[in-house]
Short mmCIF file of C-alpha atoms in Angstrom, two decimals:
data_model
loop_
_atom_site.label_atom_id
_atom_site.label_comp_id
_atom_site.label_asym_id
_atom_site.label_seq_id
_atom_site.Cartn_x
_atom_site.Cartn_y
_atom_site.Cartn_z
CA MET A 1 120.63 87.42 107.96
CA GLN A 2 117.84 89.89 107.44
CA MET A 3 114.79 89.80 109.62
CA ARG A 4 111.51 91.47 109.02
CA TYR A 5 108.57 92.11 111.23
CA ARG A 6 105.04 92.84 110.15
CA TYR A 7 102.63 94.59 112.43
CA ARG A 8 98.95 95.07 111.79
CA ILE A 9 97.45 98.19 113.22
CA GLU A 10 93.77 98.75 113.72
CA PRO A 11 93.28 102.42 114.54
CA THR A 12 90.06 103.69 116.02
CA PRO A 13 87.94 106.06 113.90
CA ALA A 14 89.42 109.07 115.75
CA GLN A 15 92.93 107.77 115.12
CA GLN A 16 92.07 107.20 111.46
CA GLN A 17 91.03 110.83 111.14
CA MET A 18 94.22 112.04 112.79
CA LEU A 19 96.38 109.80 110.58
CA ALA A 20 94.56 111.07 107.50
CA ARG A 21 95.27 114.68 108.56
CA VAL A 22 98.94 113.95 109.25
CA PHE A 23 99.48 112.15 105.95
CA GLY A 24 97.49 114.82 104.11
CA CYS A 25 99.68 117.52 105.63
CA ALA A 26 102.85 115.62 104.66
CA ARG A 27 101.53 115.25 101.11
CA VAL A 28 100.75 118.97 100.82
CA VAL A 29 104.15 120.03 102.17
CA PHE A 30 105.97 117.54 99.92
CA ASN A 31 104.09 118.70 96.82
CA ASP A 32 104.77 122.35 97.67
CA ALA A 33 108.48 121.62 98.17
CA LEU A 34 108.61 119.76 94.87
CA ARG A 35 106.97 122.71 93.11
CA VAL A 36 109.49 125.16 94.64
CA ARG A 37 112.39 122.90 93.64
CA GLU A 38 111.15 122.63 90.04
CA GLN A 39 110.64 126.40 89.78
CA ALA A 40 114.14 127.04 91.12
CA TYR A 41 115.62 124.51 88.70
CA ARG A 42 113.87 126.14 85.73
CA ALA A 43 115.13 129.55 86.87
CA GLY A 44 118.68 128.21 87.22
CA VAL A 45 118.80 128.87 90.97
CA LYS A 46 120.36 126.35 93.34
CA LEU A 47 118.49 125.97 96.61
CA SER A 48 119.48 123.75 99.52
CA ASP A 49 116.97 121.37 101.06
CA SER A 50 116.83 123.45 104.23
CA GLU A 51 116.10 126.61 102.23
CA ILE A 52 113.26 124.87 100.40
CA GLN A 53 111.81 123.53 103.65
CA ARG A 54 112.03 126.96 105.26
CA ARG A 55 110.20 128.59 102.36
CA VAL A 56 107.49 125.96 102.09
CA ILE A 57 106.74 125.72 105.81
CA THR A 58 106.70 129.49 106.23
CA ALA A 59 104.35 129.85 103.27
CA ALA A 60 102.09 127.09 104.62
CA LYS A 61 101.83 128.82 107.98
CA THR A 62 101.07 132.28 106.57
CA THR A 63 98.68 131.32 103.75
CA THR A 64 95.07 131.21 104.94
CA GLU A 65 93.99 128.21 102.86
CA ARG A 66 97.01 126.20 104.04
CA SER A 67 97.14 127.34 107.66
CA GLY A 68 94.42 124.95 108.85
CA THR A 69 95.84 121.93 107.05
CA CYS A 70 98.67 121.12 109.44
CA GLN A 71 97.43 122.60 112.69
CA PRO A 72 96.76 120.21 115.59
CA GLU A 73 93.24 120.11 116.94
#
């Protein structure tokens, strides 16, 4: 038997802003990782998931336009 639960959340405006930042950060990191994976595939290079994550997160931290995206307030 499978059971499922549904929960309705009603975040406050401050929580909505924080959730938007967190999901925005996840989207940016995912898109960057996807771009790195596609570039490596086109170049014929095999990269592990951990190598891709390391490259993307390091680049996000050191790039000025990306550094503020995922930083906590």
